[in-house]
Amino acid sequence: MSILSVLQTAMPLCGLPAAAQAVSAVDPNTAKFVAMAQDIGDELRERYFWRNLNIAAQLTGDGTTTLFQLPPDWAQLSPGQQIYSSVNTLSPLYGPITNEQLAALKSSQVAPVRPVWRIVGSTFEIWPALGAGEIVTFNYYSSNWVSNAAGTQRQPNFLLDSDFSMIDELVLRRGLIYRWKESKGLECSADQARYERALDRAAGREDSERITSTAAPVLDVDGWWPGTVTFVGPV
């Protein structure tokens, strides 16, 4: 689907003719639908953790740099994110730490064995500095929820009629119907309920916190070796 196809299905349900164009349209009703779609998508991007917006990233140390610029599409870290270094893959870096904790560490006579981290402003601070070639990996959520038709470019806004939402488009369509009727002062409680139900169902299929089973045995990943240990010493 695309922003044009979303409008072509939503507008007739609001008693309007299907749009022939979307982003480039001069018709005021169509332009309003595009603006509402943009606003709804911006809100949806903030309300839930959408799998399509989860991005893998990495930082590479040079032995001196402690402040790394965040990606331009940065929204936030994945919930409960632990930061791992290529030097020590079993124990995560400690963080995020507070300003006071970092100030205390920096004023100390000794540095921590493993670096600590925090996000300050538009930078990712890791202290002490990573070693040259040391790589830190993490995942974050992007603010770019729109894609071009080929799926090769992410962006925060609809630029062409063929652009599509990486957030569930059924939710976007039902949100448009609800918001249009609300803007006209029409009865829209049933449409609002349909929108919220569609949103709940779509969000329930997306990323969430880890589910803990109380019935299955616990697998200690950190202490588990996928092989055979053979004792070769004296009995």
PDB file of C-alpha atoms in Angstrom:
ATOM      1  CA  MET A   1       0.000   0.000   0.000  1.00  0.00           C
ATOM      2  CA  SER A   2       0.948   3.692  -0.111  1.00  0.00           C
ATOM      3  CA  ILE A   3      -0.269   6.985   1.294  1.00  0.00           C
ATOM      4  CA  LEU A   4      -2.336   7.358  -1.891  1.00  0.00           C
ATOM      5  CA  SER A   5      -4.004   3.952  -1.489  1.00  0.00           C
ATOM      6  CA  VAL A   6      -4.716   4.681   2.191  1.00  0.00           C
ATOM      7  CA  LEU A   7      -6.490   7.897   1.220  1.00  0.00           C
ATOM      8  CA  GLN A   8      -8.347   6.145  -1.603  1.00  0.00           C
ATOM      9  CA  THR A   9      -9.873   3.693   0.881  1.00  0.00           C
ATOM     10  CA  ALA A  10     -10.430   6.146   3.755  1.00  0.00           C
ATOM     11  CA  MET A  11     -11.980   9.106   1.950  1.00  0.00           C
ATOM     12  CA  PRO A  12     -14.987   7.246   0.421  1.00  0.00           C
ATOM     13  CA  LEU A  13     -15.819   5.965   3.913  1.00  0.00           C
ATOM     14  CA  CYS A  14     -16.091   9.613   4.944  1.00  0.00           C
ATOM     15  CA  GLY A  15     -18.444  10.450   2.064  1.00  0.00           C
ATOM     16  CA  LEU A  16     -15.730  11.982  -0.121  1.00  0.00           C
ATOM     17  CA  PRO A  17     -14.540  10.975  -3.592  1.00  0.00           C
ATOM     18  CA  ALA A  18     -11.398   8.854  -3.705  1.00  0.00           C
ATOM     19  CA  ALA A  19      -8.270  10.937  -4.187  1.00  0.00           C
ATOM     20  CA  ALA A  20      -6.430  10.812  -7.508  1.00  0.00           C
ATOM     21  CA  GLN A  21      -3.329  12.311  -5.883  1.00  0.00           C
ATOM     22  CA  ALA A  22      -2.118  12.583  -2.322  1.00  0.00           C
ATOM     23  CA  VAL A  23       0.984  14.570  -1.387  1.00  0.00           C
ATOM     24  CA  SER A  24       0.861  16.653  -4.562  1.00  0.00           C
ATOM     25  CA  ALA A  25      -2.918  17.248  -4.443  1.00  0.00           C
ATOM     26  CA  VAL A  26      -4.320  20.785  -4.441  1.00  0.00           C
ATOM     27  CA  ASP A  27      -7.775  19.691  -3.281  1.00  0.00           C
ATOM     28  CA  PRO A  28      -8.169  21.007   0.299  1.00  0.00           C
ATOM     29  CA  ASN A  29      -9.884  17.849   1.561  1.00  0.00           C
ATOM     30  CA  THR A  30      -7.112  15.627   0.215  1.00  0.00           C
ATOM     31  CA  ALA A  31      -4.445  17.945   1.611  1.00  0.00           C
ATOM     32  CA  LYS A  32      -6.141  17.748   5.011  1.00  0.00           C
ATOM     33  CA  PHE A  33      -6.173  13.955   4.880  1.00  0.00           C
ATOM     34  CA  VAL A  34      -2.428  13.908   4.112  1.00  0.00           C
ATOM     35  CA  ALA A  35      -1.766  16.297   7.018  1.00  0.00           C
ATOM     36  CA  MET A  36      -3.882  14.146   9.359  1.00  0.00           C
ATOM     37  CA  ALA A  37      -2.097  10.985   8.206  1.00  0.00           C
ATOM     38  CA  GLN A  38       1.233  12.638   9.009  1.00  0.00           C
ATOM     39  CA  ASP A  39       0.007  13.717  12.448  1.00  0.00           C
ATOM     40  CA  ILE A  40      -1.483  10.299  13.252  1.00  0.00           C
ATOM     41  CA  GLY A  41       1.724   8.545  12.181  1.00  0.00           C
ATOM     42  CA  ASP A  42       3.838  10.867  14.334  1.00  0.00           C
ATOM     43  CA  GLU A  43       1.607  10.061  17.312  1.00  0.00           C
ATOM     44  CA  LEU A  44       1.646   6.297  16.648  1.00  0.00           C
ATOM     45  CA  ARG A  45       5.434   6.325  16.379  1.00  0.00           C
ATOM     46  CA  GLU A  46       5.614   7.721  19.912  1.00  0.00           C
ATOM     47  CA  ARG A  47       2.928   5.516  21.465  1.00  0.00           C
ATOM     48  CA  TYR A  48       4.361   2.044  20.791  1.00  0.00           C
ATOM     49  CA  PHE A  49       7.577   0.214  19.974  1.00  0.00           C
ATOM     50  CA  TRP A  50       7.082  -0.767  16.332  1.00  0.00           C
ATOM     51  CA  ARG A  51       9.288  -3.584  15.064  1.00  0.00           C
ATOM     52  CA  ASN A  52       9.870  -1.924  11.692  1.00  0.00           C
ATOM     53  CA  LEU A  53      11.396   1.093  13.437  1.00  0.00           C
ATOM     54  CA  ASN A  54      13.937  -0.907  15.449  1.00  0.00           C
ATOM     55  CA  ILE A  55      17.444  -0.238  14.106  1.00  0.00           C
ATOM     56  CA  ALA A  56      20.769  -1.917  14.919  1.00  0.00           C
ATOM     57  CA  ALA A  57      23.709   0.431  15.443  1.00  0.00           C
ATOM     58  CA  GLN A  58      27.293   0.309  16.578  1.00  0.00           C
ATOM     59  CA  LEU A  59      30.014   2.632  17.826  1.00  0.00           C
ATOM     60  CA  THR A  60      33.708   2.053  17.137  1.00  0.00           C
ATOM     61  CA  GLY A  61      36.304   3.324  19.585  1.00  0.00           C
ATOM     62  CA  ASP A  62      39.559   5.018  18.687  1.00  0.00           C
ATOM     63  CA  GLY A  63      41.192   5.034  22.108  1.00  0.00           C
ATOM     64  CA  THR A  64      40.344   8.677  22.922  1.00  0.00           C
ATOM     65  CA  THR A  65      36.747   9.544  21.917  1.00  0.00           C
ATOM     66  CA  THR A  66      34.166   9.409  24.713  1.00  0.00           C
ATOM     67  CA  LEU A  67      31.291  11.359  23.081  1.00  0.00           C
ATOM     68  CA  PHE A  68      29.630   9.790  20.022  1.00  0.00           C
ATOM     69  CA  GLN A  69      26.969  11.578  17.972  1.00  0.00           C
ATOM     70  CA  LEU A  70      23.567   9.863  18.045  1.00  0.00           C
ATOM     71  CA  PRO A  71      22.060   8.809  14.690  1.00  0.00           C
ATOM     72  CA  PRO A  72      20.037  11.634  13.053  1.00  0.00           C
ATOM     73  CA  ASP A  73      16.850   9.532  13.217  1.00  0.00           C
ATOM     74  CA  TRP A  74      17.317   8.691  16.915  1.00  0.00           C
ATOM     75  CA  ALA A  75      14.095   8.432  18.938  1.00  0.00           C
ATOM     76  CA  GLN A  76      15.104   6.303  21.944  1.00  0.00           C
ATOM     77  CA  LEU A  77      16.893   3.148  23.025  1.00  0.00           C
ATOM     78  CA  SER A  78      15.075  -0.161  22.992  1.00  0.00           C
ATOM     79  CA  PRO A  79      13.452  -0.797  26.397  1.00  0.00           C
ATOM     80  CA  GLY A  80      15.805  -2.516  28.838  1.00  0.00           C
ATOM     81  CA  GLN A  81      18.657  -2.181  26.362  1.00  0.00           C
ATOM     82  CA  GLN A  82      22.004  -3.563  27.511  1.00  0.00           C
ATOM     83  CA  ILE A  83      25.147  -2.326  25.797  1.00  0.00           C
ATOM     84  CA  TYR A  84      27.838  -4.887  24.956  1.00  0.00           C
ATOM     85  CA  SER A  85      31.425  -4.410  23.858  1.00  0.00           C
ATOM     86  CA  SER A  86      33.400  -6.599  21.474  1.00  0.00           C
ATOM     87  CA  VAL A  87      36.124  -6.763  24.133  1.00  0.00           C
ATOM     88  CA  ASN A  88      33.833  -8.296  26.760  1.00  0.00           C
ATOM     89  CA  THR A  89      30.828 -10.032  25.209  1.00  0.00           C
ATOM     90  CA  LEU A  90      29.566 -11.655  28.419  1.00  0.00           C
ATOM     91  CA  SER A  91      29.135  -8.624  30.672  1.00  0.00           C
ATOM     92  CA  PRO A  92      27.296  -5.480  29.545  1.00  0.00           C
ATOM     93  CA  LEU A  93      28.637  -1.997  30.089  1.00  0.00           C
ATOM     94  CA  TYR A  94      27.169  -0.382  33.188  1.00  0.00           C
ATOM     95  CA  GLY A  95      24.522   2.238  32.502  1.00  0.00           C
ATOM     96  CA  PRO A  96      22.771   4.433  31.980  1.00  0.00           C
ATOM     97  CA  ILE A  97      24.417   6.225  34.878  1.00  0.00           C
ATOM     98  CA  THR A  98      23.435   9.567  36.386  1.00  0.00           C
ATOM     99  CA  ASN A  99      25.352  12.821  36.120  1.00  0.00           C
ATOM    100  CA  GLU A 100      26.392  12.483  39.748  1.00  0.00           C
ATOM    101  CA  GLN A 101      27.669   8.926  39.320  1.00  0.00           C
ATOM    102  CA  LEU A 102      29.761   9.877  36.301  1.00  0.00           C
ATOM    103  CA  ALA A 103      31.146  12.955  38.026  1.00  0.00           C
ATOM    104  CA  ALA A 104      32.150  10.811  41.005  1.00  0.00           C
ATOM    105  CA  LEU A 105      33.871   8.276  38.737  1.00  0.00           C
ATOM    106  CA  LYS A 106      35.758  10.959  36.827  1.00  0.00           C
ATOM    107  CA  SER A 107      37.004  12.539  40.042  1.00  0.00           C
ATOM    108  CA  SER A 108      38.207   9.191  41.381  1.00  0.00           C
ATOM    109  CA  GLN A 109      41.870   8.190  41.307  1.00  0.00           C
ATOM    110  CA  VAL A 110      41.033   4.977  39.456  1.00  0.00           C
ATOM    111  CA  ALA A 111      38.885   4.254  36.409  1.00  0.00           C
ATOM    112  CA  PRO A 112      36.270   1.462  36.277  1.00  0.00           C
ATOM    113  CA  VAL A 113      37.336  -1.863  34.765  1.00  0.00           C
ATOM    114  CA  ARG A 114      34.488  -1.735  32.251  1.00  0.00           C
ATOM    115  CA  PRO A 115      33.300   1.540  30.668  1.00  0.00           C
ATOM    116  CA  VAL A 116      30.063   3.156  31.801  1.00  0.00           C
ATOM    117  CA  TRP A 117      27.601   4.952  29.553  1.00  0.00           C
ATOM    118  CA  ARG A 118      24.862   7.537  29.434  1.00  0.00           C
ATOM    119  CA  ILE A 119      22.959   9.599  26.848  1.00  0.00           C
ATOM    120  CA  VAL A 120      23.498  13.339  27.219  1.00  0.00           C
ATOM    121  CA  GLY A 121      22.019  15.819  24.744  1.00  0.00           C
ATOM    122  CA  SER A 122      22.474  14.405  21.257  1.00  0.00           C
ATOM    123  CA  THR A 123      25.482  12.299  22.192  1.00  0.00           C
ATOM    124  CA  PHE A 124      26.190   8.826  23.530  1.00  0.00           C
ATOM    125  CA  GLU A 125      28.882   9.129  26.210  1.00  0.00           C
ATOM    126  CA  ILE A 126      31.077   6.146  27.067  1.00  0.00           C
ATOM    127  CA  TRP A 127      33.765   6.585  29.735  1.00  0.00           C
ATOM    128  CA  PRO A 128      36.587   5.689  29.916  1.00  0.00           C
ATOM    129  CA  ALA A 129      37.174   5.792  26.154  1.00  0.00           C
ATOM    130  CA  LEU A 130      36.763   2.602  24.169  1.00  0.00           C
ATOM    131  CA  GLY A 131      39.965   1.026  22.919  1.00  0.00           C
ATOM    132  CA  ALA A 132      41.011   1.489  19.305  1.00  0.00           C
ATOM    133  CA  GLY A 133      38.841  -0.813  17.177  1.00  0.00           C
ATOM    134  CA  GLU A 134      36.600  -1.773  20.117  1.00  0.00           C
ATOM    135  CA  ILE A 135      32.969  -2.008  18.962  1.00  0.00           C
ATOM    136  CA  VAL A 136      29.847  -1.380  21.028  1.00  0.00           C
ATOM    137  CA  THR A 137      26.505  -2.595  19.647  1.00  0.00           C
ATOM    138  CA  PHE A 138      22.943  -1.623  20.556  1.00  0.00           C
ATOM    139  CA  ASN A 139      19.456  -1.153  19.110  1.00  0.00           C
ATOM    140  CA  TYR A 140      17.365   2.002  19.007  1.00  0.00           C
ATOM    141  CA  TYR A 141      13.990   3.130  17.687  1.00  0.00           C
ATOM    142  CA  SER A 142      13.999   5.412  14.659  1.00  0.00           C
ATOM    143  CA  SER A 143      11.870   8.515  14.159  1.00  0.00           C
ATOM    144  CA  ASN A 144      11.685   7.711  10.434  1.00  0.00           C
ATOM    145  CA  TRP A 145       8.397   5.813  10.081  1.00  0.00           C
ATOM    146  CA  VAL A 146       7.828   6.456   6.350  1.00  0.00           C
ATOM    147  CA  SER A 147       9.567   4.582   3.524  1.00  0.00           C
ATOM    148  CA  ASN A 148       9.887   5.220  -0.172  1.00  0.00           C
ATOM    149  CA  ALA A 149       8.233   2.755  -2.550  1.00  0.00           C
ATOM    150  CA  ALA A 150      11.411   0.717  -3.055  1.00  0.00           C
ATOM    151  CA  GLY A 151      11.985   0.387   0.689  1.00  0.00           C
ATOM    152  CA  THR A 152      15.499   1.811   0.333  1.00  0.00           C
ATOM    153  CA  GLN A 153      15.026   5.139   2.100  1.00  0.00           C
ATOM    154  CA  ARG A 154      13.508   5.899   5.494  1.00  0.00           C
ATOM    155  CA  GLN A 155      12.134   9.355   6.226  1.00  0.00           C
ATOM    156  CA  PRO A 156       9.915  11.135   8.786  1.00  0.00           C
ATOM    157  CA  ASN A 157       7.411  12.544   6.253  1.00  0.00           C
ATOM    158  CA  PHE A 158       5.415  11.593   3.169  1.00  0.00           C
ATOM    159  CA  LEU A 159       7.202  13.095   0.164  1.00  0.00           C
ATOM    160  CA  LEU A 160       5.644  11.184  -2.747  1.00  0.00           C
ATOM    161  CA  ASP A 161       2.272   9.522  -3.366  1.00  0.00           C
ATOM    162  CA  SER A 162       4.029   6.149  -3.499  1.00  0.00           C
ATOM    163  CA  ASP A 163       5.592   6.480  -0.022  1.00  0.00           C
ATOM    164  CA  PHE A 164       4.188   4.085   2.557  1.00  0.00           C
ATOM    165  CA  SER A 165       3.911   3.861   6.327  1.00  0.00           C
ATOM    166  CA  MET A 166       6.039   1.295   8.168  1.00  0.00           C
ATOM    167  CA  ILE A 167       3.412   1.420  10.912  1.00  0.00           C
ATOM    168  CA  ASP A 168       0.319  -0.718  10.301  1.00  0.00           C
ATOM    169  CA  GLU A 169      -1.659   1.019   7.550  1.00  0.00           C
ATOM    170  CA  LEU A 170      -5.023  -0.353   8.700  1.00  0.00           C
ATOM    171  CA  VAL A 171      -4.518   1.582  11.933  1.00  0.00           C
ATOM    172  CA  LEU A 172      -3.624   4.681   9.921  1.00  0.00           C
ATOM    173  CA  ARG A 173      -6.755   4.360   7.776  1.00  0.00           C
ATOM    174  CA  ARG A 174      -9.100   3.931  10.734  1.00  0.00           C
ATOM    175  CA  GLY A 175      -7.392   6.820  12.483  1.00  0.00           C
ATOM    176  CA  LEU A 176      -8.048   9.002   9.447  1.00  0.00           C
ATOM    177  CA  ILE A 177     -11.745   8.153   9.418  1.00  0.00           C
ATOM    178  CA  TYR A 178     -12.062   8.925  13.123  1.00  0.00           C
ATOM    179  CA  ARG A 179     -10.061  12.174  12.943  1.00  0.00           C
ATOM    180  CA  TRP A 180     -11.945  13.431   9.882  1.00  0.00           C
ATOM    181  CA  LYS A 181     -15.339  12.955  11.503  1.00  0.00           C
ATOM    182  CA  GLU A 182     -14.091  14.499  14.750  1.00  0.00           C
ATOM    183  CA  SER A 183     -12.812  17.557  12.870  1.00  0.00           C
ATOM    184  CA  LYS A 184     -16.252  18.032  11.296  1.00  0.00           C
ATOM    185  CA  GLY A 185     -18.119  17.758  14.596  1.00  0.00           C
ATOM    186  CA  LEU A 186     -19.772  14.480  13.565  1.00  0.00           C
ATOM    187  CA  GLU A 187     -20.573  11.507  15.787  1.00  0.00           C
ATOM    188  CA  CYS A 188     -17.334   9.529  15.874  1.00  0.00           C
ATOM    189  CA  SER A 189     -17.329   7.477  19.087  1.00  0.00           C
ATOM    190  CA  ALA A 190     -17.765   4.194  17.205  1.00  0.00           C
ATOM    191  CA  ASP A 191     -14.981   5.134  14.764  1.00  0.00           C
ATOM    192  CA  GLN A 192     -12.711   6.102  17.649  1.00  0.00           C
ATOM    193  CA  ALA A 193     -13.356   2.732  19.297  1.00  0.00           C
ATOM    194  CA  ARG A 194     -12.573   0.882  16.043  1.00  0.00           C
ATOM    195  CA  TYR A 195      -9.348   2.879  15.701  1.00  0.00           C
ATOM    196  CA  GLU A 196      -8.224   2.135  19.256  1.00  0.00           C
ATOM    197  CA  ARG A 197      -9.054  -1.577  18.913  1.00  0.00           C
ATOM    198  CA  ALA A 198      -7.095  -1.801  15.662  1.00  0.00           C
ATOM    199  CA  LEU A 199      -4.215   0.006  17.347  1.00  0.00           C
ATOM    200  CA  ASP A 200      -4.239  -2.346  20.343  1.00  0.00           C
ATOM    201  CA  ARG A 201      -4.243  -5.423  18.099  1.00  0.00           C
ATOM    202  CA  ALA A 202      -1.432  -4.105  15.898  1.00  0.00           C
ATOM    203  CA  ALA A 203       0.675  -3.033  18.864  1.00  0.00           C
ATOM    204  CA  GLY A 204       0.138  -6.403  20.527  1.00  0.00           C
ATOM    205  CA  ARG A 205       1.842  -8.070  17.568  1.00  0.00           C
ATOM    206  CA  GLU A 206       4.883  -5.821  17.870  1.00  0.00           C
ATOM    207  CA  ASP A 207       7.952  -5.765  20.109  1.00  0.00           C
ATOM    208  CA  SER A 208       7.416  -6.014  23.846  1.00  0.00           C
ATOM    209  CA  GLU A 209       9.277  -6.878  26.998  1.00  0.00           C
ATOM    210  CA  ARG A 210      10.588 -10.409  27.391  1.00  0.00           C
ATOM    211  CA  ILE A 211       7.935 -12.927  28.452  1.00  0.00           C
ATOM    212  CA  THR A 212       8.931 -15.108  31.382  1.00  0.00           C
ATOM    213  CA  SER A 213       7.473 -18.610  31.510  1.00  0.00           C
ATOM    214  CA  THR A 214       6.904 -20.000  34.997  1.00  0.00           C
ATOM    215  CA  ALA A 215       6.264 -23.515  33.626  1.00  0.00           C
ATOM    216  CA  ALA A 216       9.395 -24.108  31.537  1.00  0.00           C
ATOM    217  CA  PRO A 217      12.812 -24.685  33.124  1.00  0.00           C
ATOM    218  CA  VAL A 218      15.086 -21.658  33.189  1.00  0.00           C
ATOM    219  CA  LEU A 219      17.927 -21.702  30.658  1.00  0.00           C
ATOM    220  CA  ASP A 220      20.986 -19.942  32.021  1.00  0.00           C
ATOM    221  CA  VAL A 221      22.398 -18.631  28.747  1.00  0.00           C
ATOM    222  CA  ASP A 222      25.472 -17.074  30.353  1.00  0.00           C
ATOM    223  CA  GLY A 223      26.529 -20.390  31.876  1.00  0.00           C
ATOM    224  CA  TRP A 224      25.468 -22.669  29.024  1.00  0.00           C
ATOM    225  CA  TRP A 225      27.829 -24.249  26.491  1.00  0.00           C
ATOM    226  CA  PRO A 226      26.325 -25.850  23.350  1.00  0.00           C
ATOM    227  CA  GLY A 227      28.741 -28.752  23.255  1.00  0.00           C
ATOM    228  CA  THR A 228      30.349 -31.576  25.231  1.00  0.00           C
ATOM    229  CA  VAL A 229      32.774 -30.914  28.077  1.00  0.00           C
ATOM    230  CA  THR A 230      35.322 -33.728  28.470  1.00  0.00           C
ATOM    231  CA  PHE A 231      37.400 -34.021  31.625  1.00  0.00           C
ATOM    232  CA  VAL A 232      40.964 -35.046  30.765  1.00  0.00           C
ATOM    233  CA  GLY A 233      42.669 -34.531  34.128  1.00  0.00           C
ATOM    234  CA  PRO A 234      43.589 -37.159  36.732  1.00  0.00           C
ATOM    235  CA  VAL A 235      40.770 -38.911  38.539  1.00  0.00           C
TER     236      VAL A 235
END
